[in-house]
Amino acid sequence: MALDIDFVRGQFPAFSEPSLNGQAFFENAGGSYTCKPVIDRLTRFYTQRKVQPYGPYEASRLGGAEMDEARTRMAALLGVEADELSFGPSTTQNTYVLAQAVRQWMQPGEAIVVTNQDHEANSGPWRRLAEDGIEIREWKLDPESGHLNPQALEDLLDERVRLVCFPHCSNVVGEINPVTEITAIAHAAGAFVCVDGVSYAPHGFPNVGELGPDIYLFSSYKTYGPHQGCMVIRRALGELLPNQAHFFNSDVLYKRFTPAGPDHAQIAACAGMADYVDQLCDHHGGPASGAVARGAFVHDLMRAHEVELLQPLLDAVKDRNAVRLIGPSDAAKRAPTVALSLEGAAEPVAAELAKHGIMAGGGDFYAVRALQAMGVDPARGVLRLSFTHYTSEAEIDQLLDALDRVL
Ligand SMILES: Cc1ncc(COP(=O)(O)O)c(C=O)c1O
């Protein structure tokens, strides 16, 4: 069963918005378009339920119930318990809070492994623990390919390592890292695992329970939802790390690492992401029950469509003179987040592409360490072309045509 692209695009108001007509969107790794169920829920919340939630009056009861629904349904999709998912303002803010908890939990002399492939959000907050005597060990990517070799991680592990942090997929390398394999290596050495899933989750929600990490983070503004950071913390670690919320909330797992008052409307609207997955599943004749099975079906549909569209783009850029494709040239190994290092600065090239109706960006995308490690000057940056399952073949053609003119 192939993805019904017309049906998909019908769920995104942006595709029928006159001001965006003719503009092909290729900066999805920065933030996706928002699906209609999310927009509808946001509108309903702001018009009908914009009161303090969890009170004894109807509008409040409905608002609170919708926030719970979002957490419960999204957790079910991710294959974890409802209280193992929490929402914070962004992934970066979530990692800063987590790092604060880890700072209190770890002892000087113990170690954390971080990569130089990550976005700074899953790197800098952990590296700062060096100030408290925590040893930081860097798992380095291959400077040519950008690849992270799991064998190299084994050499960094010993009984002092308490936590291993790495991306499911880097936002500039694009290669999908084998989370289950890496997690097994870290767990065998007695370390917990924190995975940044921000660049992966837009391409199909993963079954986090099965993948196995102790922490899995993603940002819902890149998964067709509102601007939130979604954070799975498995119970064993969540109960071990010191509470970062008000003392009287310490018994509630999903509150322990989100100290600030949450954005009620946006959390409620996150249920719209589950609505969207359900719509896709039902429309394409997926399994009738089981959130994880339905999510997996939709994940595979999205992925197959993306891989099919991605290979021609990779083929068109991989052997081009004066262009260095970052990451694998085999679509099956990567997300459709394609960074190109050019001879000059990338930003002006993105501006040229805009004249041809291509919305893309150039820069370091907060992956400064990864670019430096691959010999790319972050000031020059990379041109990044990123798409998702709602991208059409015609838009890829438009992009290829524009690249021919601009590169
Ligand atoms: C791979 C990756 N990790 C983390 C982040 C940070 O997410 P947030 O903007 O929610 O802090 C981003 C944002 O672009 C990202 O691409």
XYZ file of C-alpha atoms and ligand atoms in Angstrom:
423
model
C 0.000 0.000 0.000
C 1.513 3.337 -1.082
C 0.945 6.567 0.765
C -2.019 8.499 -0.654
C -0.236 11.812 -1.030
C -3.380 13.756 -1.954
C -5.102 12.530 1.180
C -2.028 13.418 3.242
C -1.782 16.934 1.840
C -5.486 17.419 2.430
C -4.753 17.192 6.184
C -2.403 20.206 6.058
C -4.014 23.628 5.564
C -0.652 25.018 4.421
C -1.060 23.176 1.121
C -4.234 25.078 0.276
C -2.980 28.409 1.581
C -2.812 30.897 -1.327
C 0.214 32.763 0.027
C 2.242 29.530 0.003
C 1.085 28.402 -3.401
C 4.033 27.392 -5.627
C 6.437 27.393 -2.688
C 7.993 23.990 -2.089
C 8.944 23.552 1.549
C 12.385 22.027 2.169
C 13.174 23.242 5.694
C 11.078 20.660 7.486
C 13.936 19.603 9.769
C 13.658 23.108 11.229
C 9.930 22.732 11.857
C 7.104 21.066 9.955
C 3.766 22.301 8.731
C 0.993 21.683 11.250
C -1.723 19.114 10.588
C -5.387 20.082 10.711
C -6.361 18.030 13.785
C -3.747 19.922 15.811
C -4.888 23.313 14.516
C -8.532 22.377 15.217
C -7.724 21.328 18.769
C -5.689 24.476 19.406
C -8.559 26.626 18.135
C -11.080 24.724 20.232
C -8.920 25.043 23.335
C -8.413 28.778 22.869
C -12.076 29.417 22.125
C -13.843 26.963 24.462
C -11.413 25.717 27.130
C -8.967 28.543 27.857
C -9.388 28.384 31.620
C -7.298 26.777 34.354
C -7.512 23.025 33.667
C -8.434 20.312 36.195
C -11.051 22.466 37.963
C -14.591 21.451 38.895
C -16.345 23.373 36.094
C -17.062 21.946 32.666
C -14.685 23.996 30.467
C -11.866 23.291 32.901
C -12.662 19.590 33.193
C -12.641 19.282 29.392
C -9.338 21.148 29.118
C -7.634 18.919 31.689
C -9.093 15.772 30.143
C -7.773 16.800 26.754
C -4.271 17.354 28.175
C -4.401 13.880 29.719
C -5.692 12.465 26.461
C -2.685 13.912 24.612
C -0.226 12.309 27.008
C -2.037 8.984 27.163
C -2.502 8.602 23.417
C 0.978 9.780 22.469
C 2.553 7.516 25.106
C 0.575 4.555 23.737
C 1.839 5.337 20.231
C 5.405 5.454 21.537
C 5.014 2.137 23.336
C 5.497 3.508 26.866
C 3.328 4.073 29.962
C 1.248 7.259 30.089
C 3.243 8.729 32.994
C 6.556 8.083 31.229
C 5.818 10.878 28.736
C 6.001 14.541 29.662
C 5.834 17.809 27.767
C 8.225 20.709 28.233
C 8.751 23.973 26.346
C 11.340 22.509 23.951
C 13.829 19.679 23.694
C 16.668 22.024 24.622
C 14.891 23.127 27.778
C 14.140 19.502 28.583
C 17.795 18.478 28.305
C 18.836 21.400 30.506
C 16.416 20.271 33.217
C 17.535 16.657 32.849
C 21.183 17.684 33.047
C 20.417 19.481 36.294
C 18.940 16.263 37.700
C 21.916 14.241 36.470
C 24.291 16.798 38.000
C 22.751 16.097 41.424
C 22.682 12.334 40.913
C 26.231 11.717 39.638
C 29.443 11.782 41.658
C 32.678 13.529 40.651
C 34.883 11.055 38.804
C 31.960 9.351 37.113
C 31.586 9.798 33.356
C 29.109 10.669 30.606
C 29.535 9.835 26.929
C 28.406 12.485 24.435
C 28.916 12.599 20.663
C 30.141 15.279 18.311
C 27.386 14.261 15.883
C 24.558 15.709 17.999
C 22.672 18.974 17.773
C 23.924 21.146 20.645
C 20.731 20.427 22.615
C 21.925 16.905 23.430
C 25.542 17.867 23.884
C 26.196 21.206 25.591
C 23.950 20.646 28.639
C 25.763 17.371 29.408
C 29.246 18.759 28.697
C 28.650 21.490 31.268
C 28.635 18.828 33.982
C 32.434 18.852 33.652
C 32.221 21.934 35.911
C 31.118 19.558 38.698
C 33.923 17.046 38.183
C 32.012 14.751 35.821
C 34.278 13.314 33.135
C 33.008 13.922 29.601
C 34.025 11.345 27.007
C 33.395 12.188 23.376
C 32.224 9.522 20.963
C 33.561 10.914 17.695
C 32.017 10.660 14.257
C 34.054 9.665 11.223
C 35.353 12.943 9.730
C 34.718 11.829 6.141
C 31.350 10.105 6.321
C 29.915 11.552 9.525
C 29.174 7.974 10.642
C 29.085 7.067 14.351
C 30.653 3.660 14.826
C 29.105 1.626 17.690
C 32.403 -0.262 18.121
C 34.099 3.006 18.982
C 31.575 3.482 21.774
C 32.586 0.171 23.344
C 36.126 1.503 23.755
C 34.793 4.476 25.744
C 32.760 2.464 28.220
C 33.770 1.248 31.663
C 32.150 1.037 35.096
C 32.471 4.801 35.610
C 30.131 5.707 32.713
C 26.607 6.369 33.971
C 24.996 7.879 30.877
C 25.435 7.660 27.088
C 23.845 10.427 24.974
C 23.500 10.202 21.190
C 21.096 11.117 18.395
C 18.677 8.749 16.687
C 19.614 10.748 13.635
C 21.775 13.856 13.330
C 20.170 16.937 11.818
C 23.085 17.369 9.404
C 24.428 13.830 8.820
C 20.979 12.314 8.392
C 22.146 8.731 8.976
C 19.827 6.658 11.162
C 21.803 5.339 14.111
C 21.014 1.801 15.337
C 19.429 2.803 18.643
C 18.659 -0.725 19.826
C 22.198 -1.947 19.208
C 23.829 1.094 20.809
C 21.463 0.982 23.773
C 22.287 -2.683 24.343
C 26.023 -1.866 24.353
C 25.540 0.956 26.868
C 23.187 -1.044 29.087
C 25.593 -3.989 29.127
C 28.210 -1.602 30.543
C 25.762 -0.427 33.217
C 25.044 2.997 31.699
C 21.685 4.668 31.037
C 20.910 5.996 27.566
C 19.520 9.352 26.369
C 18.511 9.567 22.704
C 17.748 12.764 20.828
C 14.971 11.691 18.463
C 14.198 15.198 17.188
C 15.444 14.518 13.656
C 13.972 11.052 13.471
C 10.450 11.308 14.935
C 9.053 13.495 12.085
C 9.572 10.515 9.792
C 7.354 8.194 11.827
C 6.904 7.919 15.581
C 9.150 5.112 16.853
C 8.223 2.406 19.307
C 10.430 3.801 22.069
C 9.543 0.950 24.409
C 10.965 -1.548 21.947
C 13.971 0.592 20.959
C 15.002 0.543 24.600
C 16.562 3.897 25.601
C 15.899 5.310 29.063
C 15.260 8.807 27.707
C 13.892 9.658 24.263
C 13.347 13.283 23.247
C 11.632 14.930 20.306
C 10.008 18.247 19.419
C 6.366 18.243 18.378
C 6.690 21.366 16.250
C 8.639 19.131 13.875
C 6.133 16.268 14.067
C 3.132 18.225 12.684
C 2.151 19.496 16.126
C 2.430 22.560 18.369
C 5.676 23.969 19.789
C 6.474 21.549 22.609
C 9.324 19.269 23.628
C 8.181 15.691 24.194
C 10.225 13.653 26.624
C 9.989 9.966 27.385
C 11.699 9.022 30.638
C 11.402 5.365 31.490
C 10.287 4.714 35.034
C 13.489 3.180 36.438
C 15.565 6.255 35.606
C 12.780 8.773 36.217
C 12.349 7.541 39.789
C 16.097 7.434 40.384
C 16.911 10.979 39.233
C 16.169 13.750 41.749
C 12.856 15.539 41.302
C 13.178 18.934 39.533
C 9.585 20.054 40.144
C 7.816 21.397 43.245
C 8.366 19.013 46.168
C 4.674 18.075 46.333
C 4.784 16.897 42.693
C 7.625 14.467 43.228
C 5.371 11.404 43.261
C 4.035 12.087 39.776
C 6.530 10.796 37.236
C 5.396 12.995 34.333
C 5.789 16.136 36.466
C 9.238 15.439 37.915
C 11.286 16.969 35.073
C 8.987 19.767 33.908
C 9.252 22.389 36.646
C 7.493 25.243 34.827
C 3.746 25.667 34.407
C 2.965 23.896 31.139
C 1.399 25.381 28.011
C -2.053 23.864 28.473
C -3.421 24.542 24.995
C -0.382 23.185 23.223
C -0.221 20.049 25.327
C -3.922 19.429 24.653
C -3.348 19.986 20.935
C -0.653 17.293 20.918
C -3.559 14.809 20.859
C -4.044 16.045 17.287
C -0.818 14.283 16.307
C -2.371 11.003 17.441
C -5.566 11.910 15.536
C -3.468 12.398 12.428
C -1.729 9.031 12.799
C -5.159 7.433 13.267
C -6.500 9.140 10.135
C -3.566 7.895 8.079
C -3.864 4.390 9.494
C -7.601 4.132 8.816
C -7.423 5.682 5.362
C -4.731 3.234 4.272
C -6.387 0.150 5.777
C -3.950 -0.360 8.659
C -4.559 -2.467 11.778
C -7.868 -1.704 13.496
C -6.464 -1.753 17.012
C -3.273 -1.431 19.024
C -1.692 2.018 19.137
C 1.839 0.685 18.634
C 0.832 -1.480 15.668
C -1.092 1.391 14.106
C 1.828 3.748 14.679
C 4.253 1.243 13.132
C 2.016 0.882 10.081
C 1.953 4.663 9.568
C 5.690 4.927 10.257
C 6.407 2.390 7.505
C 4.044 4.108 5.048
C 5.755 7.446 5.607
C 9.200 5.969 5.431
C 8.575 4.096 2.149
C 7.306 7.289 0.506
C 10.241 9.310 1.786
C 12.855 6.773 0.703
C 11.372 6.656 -2.789
C 11.543 10.438 -3.146
C 14.897 10.777 -1.434
C 17.015 8.544 -3.676
C 16.671 10.745 -6.810
C 17.673 13.789 -4.766
C 20.754 12.009 -3.385
C 21.660 10.748 -6.867
C 21.370 14.259 -8.246
C 23.737 15.808 -5.710
C 26.185 13.080 -4.721
C 28.569 13.346 -7.703
C 28.143 17.008 -8.427
C 31.354 19.010 -8.632
C 31.798 21.510 -5.829
C 29.150 19.829 -3.679
C 29.871 17.542 -0.762
C 26.929 15.442 0.311
C 27.063 14.952 4.072
C 26.112 11.458 5.219
C 25.050 8.359 3.275
C 24.049 8.444 -0.394
C 21.758 5.422 0.127
C 18.254 6.664 0.989
C 17.447 3.533 3.001
C 20.132 4.470 5.546
C 19.028 7.982 6.261
C 16.307 10.508 6.923
C 15.388 12.952 4.156
C 17.462 15.665 5.826
C 20.154 16.365 3.273
C 23.006 18.733 4.099
C 25.332 19.878 1.331
C 28.649 21.548 1.913
C 29.361 23.976 -0.910
C 32.451 25.922 -1.932
C 31.133 29.135 -0.450
C 28.603 30.199 2.145
C 25.353 28.234 2.045
C 22.929 30.955 3.097
C 23.140 33.001 -0.132
C 22.492 29.818 -2.113
C 19.353 29.202 -0.059
C 18.324 32.767 -0.862
C 18.825 32.026 -4.577
C 16.707 28.898 -4.262
C 13.930 31.000 -2.740
C 13.706 32.863 -6.054
C 12.762 29.507 -7.593
C 10.072 28.781 -5.044
C 12.224 26.595 -2.795
C 12.046 27.253 0.930
C 15.333 25.986 2.375
C 18.009 27.238 4.734
C 21.753 27.525 5.043
C 23.838 27.639 8.214
C 25.150 25.450 11.028
C 21.732 24.334 12.317
C 23.191 24.229 15.845
C 25.266 21.216 14.804
C 28.470 23.251 15.093
C 30.544 20.426 16.563
C 29.474 17.970 13.846
C 30.324 20.391 11.050
C 33.699 21.241 12.573
C 34.493 17.540 13.029
C 33.769 16.947 9.346
C 35.960 19.852 8.287
C 33.086 22.171 7.364
C 33.480 25.755 8.527
C 30.288 26.472 10.513
C 30.437 30.094 9.370
C 30.122 28.898 5.789
C 27.576 26.340 6.892
C 25.684 23.797 4.846
C 22.710 24.062 2.545
C 20.047 21.854 4.099
C 17.223 20.350 2.082
C 14.824 18.484 4.312
C 11.437 17.037 3.532
C 8.859 14.666 5.005
C 6.109 12.253 3.939
C 3.846 15.097 2.772
C 6.333 16.199 0.136
C 5.258 15.373 -3.415
C 7.216 14.100 -6.393
C 6.435 17.374 -8.172
C 8.105 19.294 -5.355
C 11.216 17.115 -5.627
C 11.269 17.856 -9.380
C 10.926 21.558 -8.627
C 13.864 21.285 -6.209
C 16.065 19.380 -8.671
C 15.326 21.933 -11.344
C 16.134 24.813 -8.995
C 19.379 23.135 -7.885
C 20.412 22.804 -11.529
C 19.983 26.528 -11.950
C 21.592 27.630 -8.715
C 24.483 25.265 -8.010
C 18.392 17.046 16.176
C 17.865 18.169 17.013
N 17.916 18.059 18.336
C 17.434 19.007 19.143
C 16.885 20.154 18.636
C 16.390 21.194 19.583
O 15.008 21.151 19.686
P 14.218 22.352 20.361
O 14.131 23.435 19.337
O 12.879 21.747 20.692
O 14.959 22.765 21.558
C 16.805 20.335 17.265
C 16.228 21.566 16.699
O 16.413 21.918 15.579
C 17.303 19.310 16.425
O 17.271 19.416 15.090
